[in-house]
């Protein structure tokens, strides 16, 4: 089955440590996205990539980094510079075909807790 | 810049009652509009979408939404809710470009509670 996988589902890290969240898709989608979700704030865009080897900052990119070396993969690193990293992180992808412009498909999410 | 407002943070309805969730958007051109649903601790699932054409769109699970350009609204409706509809609902707007893959802007969500 085609879809988006995120791992791990739950992640615990000590304050000051960098941590990398995995996102893989087998939908052959060109674009991939990372969102952060906090209670009462909806989804906020961290980074997005419309094509391999290219990515753009979203609304809350500070303290995060990404790479897009392969079409299927878009890992997110939460660095020690991120002041409040505890949150639910969602990865999404989209194809941009004429019948599905901007429609994004979401992974199951990773809940990061920094202790 | 585009924006989305979901004025209702939390709505409670009785099982079997009708439902309407409000969504207002701000965008200068014709938007692409979406409603997603999220169960606790899960990802988002697309309920329905509007690109162009008929302003009343049908989605999965018996949901529908109506695009009203004059009111900048895209409200979600269901004639009779089921206990399994309890979840959080997000409205989103995207730029209506020819190339797709533009970023979406999401509302803050409406949490739906169903009472027996």
PDB file of C-alpha atoms in Angstrom, chain B residues 18-113:
ATOM      1  CA  UNK B  18     -27.051  17.855  12.300  1.00  0.00           C
ATOM      2  CA  UNK B  19     -23.651  19.521  12.259  1.00  0.00           C
ATOM      3  CA  UNK B  20     -22.153  22.626  10.722  1.00  0.00           C
ATOM      4  CA  UNK B  21     -18.520  23.635  11.249  1.00  0.00           C
ATOM      5  CA  UNK B  22     -17.569  27.108  10.130  1.00  0.00           C
ATOM      6  CA  UNK B  23     -14.565  28.127   8.079  1.00  0.00           C
ATOM      7  CA  UNK B  24     -13.720  31.566   6.727  1.00  0.00           C
ATOM      8  CA  UNK B  25     -10.734  32.200   4.519  1.00  0.00           C
ATOM      9  CA  UNK B  26      -8.826  35.170   3.231  1.00  0.00           C
ATOM     10  CA  UNK B  27      -7.217  34.955  -0.187  1.00  0.00           C
ATOM     11  CA  UNK B  28      -7.064  37.329  -3.131  1.00  0.00           C
ATOM     12  CA  UNK B  29      -7.822  34.888  -5.931  1.00  0.00           C
ATOM     13  CA  UNK B  30      -9.743  31.656  -6.296  1.00  0.00           C
ATOM     14  CA  UNK B  31      -8.568  29.406  -3.496  1.00  0.00           C
ATOM     15  CA  UNK B  32      -8.228  25.692  -3.194  1.00  0.00           C
ATOM     16  CA  UNK B  33     -10.103  24.653  -0.032  1.00  0.00           C
ATOM     17  CA  UNK B  34      -9.904  21.523   2.055  1.00  0.00           C
ATOM     18  CA  UNK B  35     -11.409  19.934   5.143  1.00  0.00           C
ATOM     19  CA  UNK B  36      -9.349  17.398   7.059  1.00  0.00           C
ATOM     20  CA  UNK B  37     -10.237  15.287  10.107  1.00  0.00           C
ATOM     21  CA  UNK B  38      -7.860  14.122  12.831  1.00  0.00           C
ATOM     22  CA  UNK B  39      -8.491  11.489  15.477  1.00  0.00           C
ATOM     23  CA  UNK B  40      -6.471  11.821  18.694  1.00  0.00           C
ATOM     24  CA  UNK B  41      -2.797  11.035  18.197  1.00  0.00           C
ATOM     25  CA  UNK B  42      -3.230  10.376  14.486  1.00  0.00           C
ATOM     26  CA  UNK B  43      -2.430  12.071  11.203  1.00  0.00           C
ATOM     27  CA  UNK B  44      -4.915  14.043   9.132  1.00  0.00           C
ATOM     28  CA  UNK B  45      -7.351  12.468   6.698  1.00  0.00           C
ATOM     29  CA  UNK B  46      -8.879  14.405   3.825  1.00  0.00           C
ATOM     30  CA  UNK B  47     -12.679  14.703   4.008  1.00  0.00           C
ATOM     31  CA  UNK B  48     -13.289  16.791   0.902  1.00  0.00           C
ATOM     32  CA  UNK B  49     -11.820  19.463  -1.336  1.00  0.00           C
ATOM     33  CA  UNK B  50     -12.925  22.310  -3.580  1.00  0.00           C
ATOM     34  CA  UNK B  51     -10.974  23.413  -6.631  1.00  0.00           C
ATOM     35  CA  UNK B  52     -13.588  24.809  -9.004  1.00  0.00           C
ATOM     36  CA  UNK B  53     -17.005  24.077 -10.456  1.00  0.00           C
ATOM     37  CA  UNK B  54     -19.972  23.055  -8.337  1.00  0.00           C
ATOM     38  CA  UNK B  55     -19.825  24.969  -5.078  1.00  0.00           C
ATOM     39  CA  UNK B  56     -21.386  22.118  -3.090  1.00  0.00           C
ATOM     40  CA  UNK B  57     -18.873  19.322  -2.710  1.00  0.00           C
ATOM     41  CA  UNK B  58     -19.434  15.876  -1.313  1.00  0.00           C
ATOM     42  CA  UNK B  59     -16.854  14.072   0.739  1.00  0.00           C
ATOM     43  CA  UNK B  60     -16.297  10.865   2.610  1.00  0.00           C
ATOM     44  CA  UNK B  61     -18.231   9.720   5.682  1.00  0.00           C
ATOM     45  CA  UNK B  62     -21.361  11.620   4.604  1.00  0.00           C
ATOM     46  CA  UNK B  63     -19.832  15.103   4.885  1.00  0.00           C
ATOM     47  CA  UNK B  64     -20.407  17.966   2.474  1.00  0.00           C
ATOM     48  CA  UNK B  65     -19.216  21.557   2.251  1.00  0.00           C
ATOM     49  CA  UNK B  66     -20.387  24.618   0.398  1.00  0.00           C
ATOM     50  CA  UNK B  67     -18.081  27.256  -1.073  1.00  0.00           C
ATOM     51  CA  UNK B  68     -19.565  30.741  -0.828  1.00  0.00           C
ATOM     52  CA  UNK B  69     -17.302  33.268  -2.491  1.00  0.00           C
ATOM     53  CA  UNK B  70     -19.374  36.266  -1.372  1.00  0.00           C
ATOM     54  CA  UNK B  71     -18.956  35.246   2.251  1.00  0.00           C
ATOM     55  CA  UNK B  72     -15.417  33.838   1.933  1.00  0.00           C
ATOM     56  CA  UNK B  73     -16.686  30.720   3.623  1.00  0.00           C
ATOM     57  CA  UNK B  74     -16.378  26.977   3.228  1.00  0.00           C
ATOM     58  CA  UNK B  75     -18.557  25.459   5.945  1.00  0.00           C
ATOM     59  CA  UNK B  76     -18.642  21.737   6.590  1.00  0.00           C
ATOM     60  CA  UNK B  77     -21.970  19.993   7.166  1.00  0.00           C
ATOM     61  CA  UNK B  78     -23.354  16.610   8.028  1.00  0.00           C
ATOM     62  CA  UNK B  79     -27.083  15.891   8.367  1.00  0.00           C
ATOM     63  CA  UNK B  80     -26.771  13.302  11.134  1.00  0.00           C
ATOM     64  CA  UNK B  81     -23.631  12.759  13.202  1.00  0.00           C
ATOM     65  CA  UNK B  82     -22.405   9.447  14.552  1.00  0.00           C
ATOM     66  CA  UNK B  83     -20.362   8.871  17.685  1.00  0.00           C
ATOM     67  CA  UNK B  84     -17.408   7.981  15.453  1.00  0.00           C
ATOM     68  CA  UNK B  85     -17.383  11.542  14.076  1.00  0.00           C
ATOM     69  CA  UNK B  86     -15.882  12.812  17.332  1.00  0.00           C
ATOM     70  CA  UNK B  87     -12.510  14.238  16.292  1.00  0.00           C
ATOM     71  CA  UNK B  88     -10.764  17.483  15.426  1.00  0.00           C
ATOM     72  CA  UNK B  89     -11.563  19.125  12.111  1.00  0.00           C
ATOM     73  CA  UNK B  90      -9.264  21.425  10.177  1.00  0.00           C
ATOM     74  CA  UNK B  91     -10.054  23.728   7.310  1.00  0.00           C
ATOM     75  CA  UNK B  92      -7.189  24.641   4.965  1.00  0.00           C
ATOM     76  CA  UNK B  93      -6.644  26.983   2.029  1.00  0.00           C
ATOM     77  CA  UNK B  94      -4.094  26.746  -0.762  1.00  0.00           C
ATOM     78  CA  UNK B  95      -3.064  29.071  -3.547  1.00  0.00           C
ATOM     79  CA  UNK B  96      -4.854  28.412  -6.826  1.00  0.00           C
ATOM     80  CA  UNK B  97      -1.788  28.219  -9.036  1.00  0.00           C
ATOM     81  CA  UNK B  98      -1.322  26.085 -12.114  1.00  0.00           C
ATOM     82  CA  UNK B  99       1.531  24.122 -10.681  1.00  0.00           C
ATOM     83  CA  UNK B 100       0.219  22.793  -7.413  1.00  0.00           C
ATOM     84  CA  UNK B 101       2.420  21.812  -4.529  1.00  0.00           C
ATOM     85  CA  UNK B 102       1.941  25.186  -2.949  1.00  0.00           C
ATOM     86  CA  UNK B 103       1.863  25.283   0.820  1.00  0.00           C
ATOM     87  CA  UNK B 104      -1.430  25.113   2.642  1.00  0.00           C
ATOM     88  CA  UNK B 105      -2.529  27.369   5.461  1.00  0.00           C
ATOM     89  CA  UNK B 106      -4.533  25.627   8.164  1.00  0.00           C
ATOM     90  CA  UNK B 107      -7.079  26.920  10.621  1.00  0.00           C
ATOM     91  CA  UNK B 108      -6.650  26.263  14.333  1.00  0.00           C
ATOM     92  CA  UNK B 109      -9.198  23.465  14.268  1.00  0.00           C
ATOM     93  CA  UNK B 110     -12.601  22.685  15.781  1.00  0.00           C
ATOM     94  CA  UNK B 111     -12.894  19.866  18.269  1.00  0.00           C
ATOM     95  CA  UNK B 112     -16.157  17.962  17.921  1.00  0.00           C
ATOM     96  CA  UNK B 113     -17.657  16.095  20.848  1.00  0.00           C
TER      97      UNK B 113
END
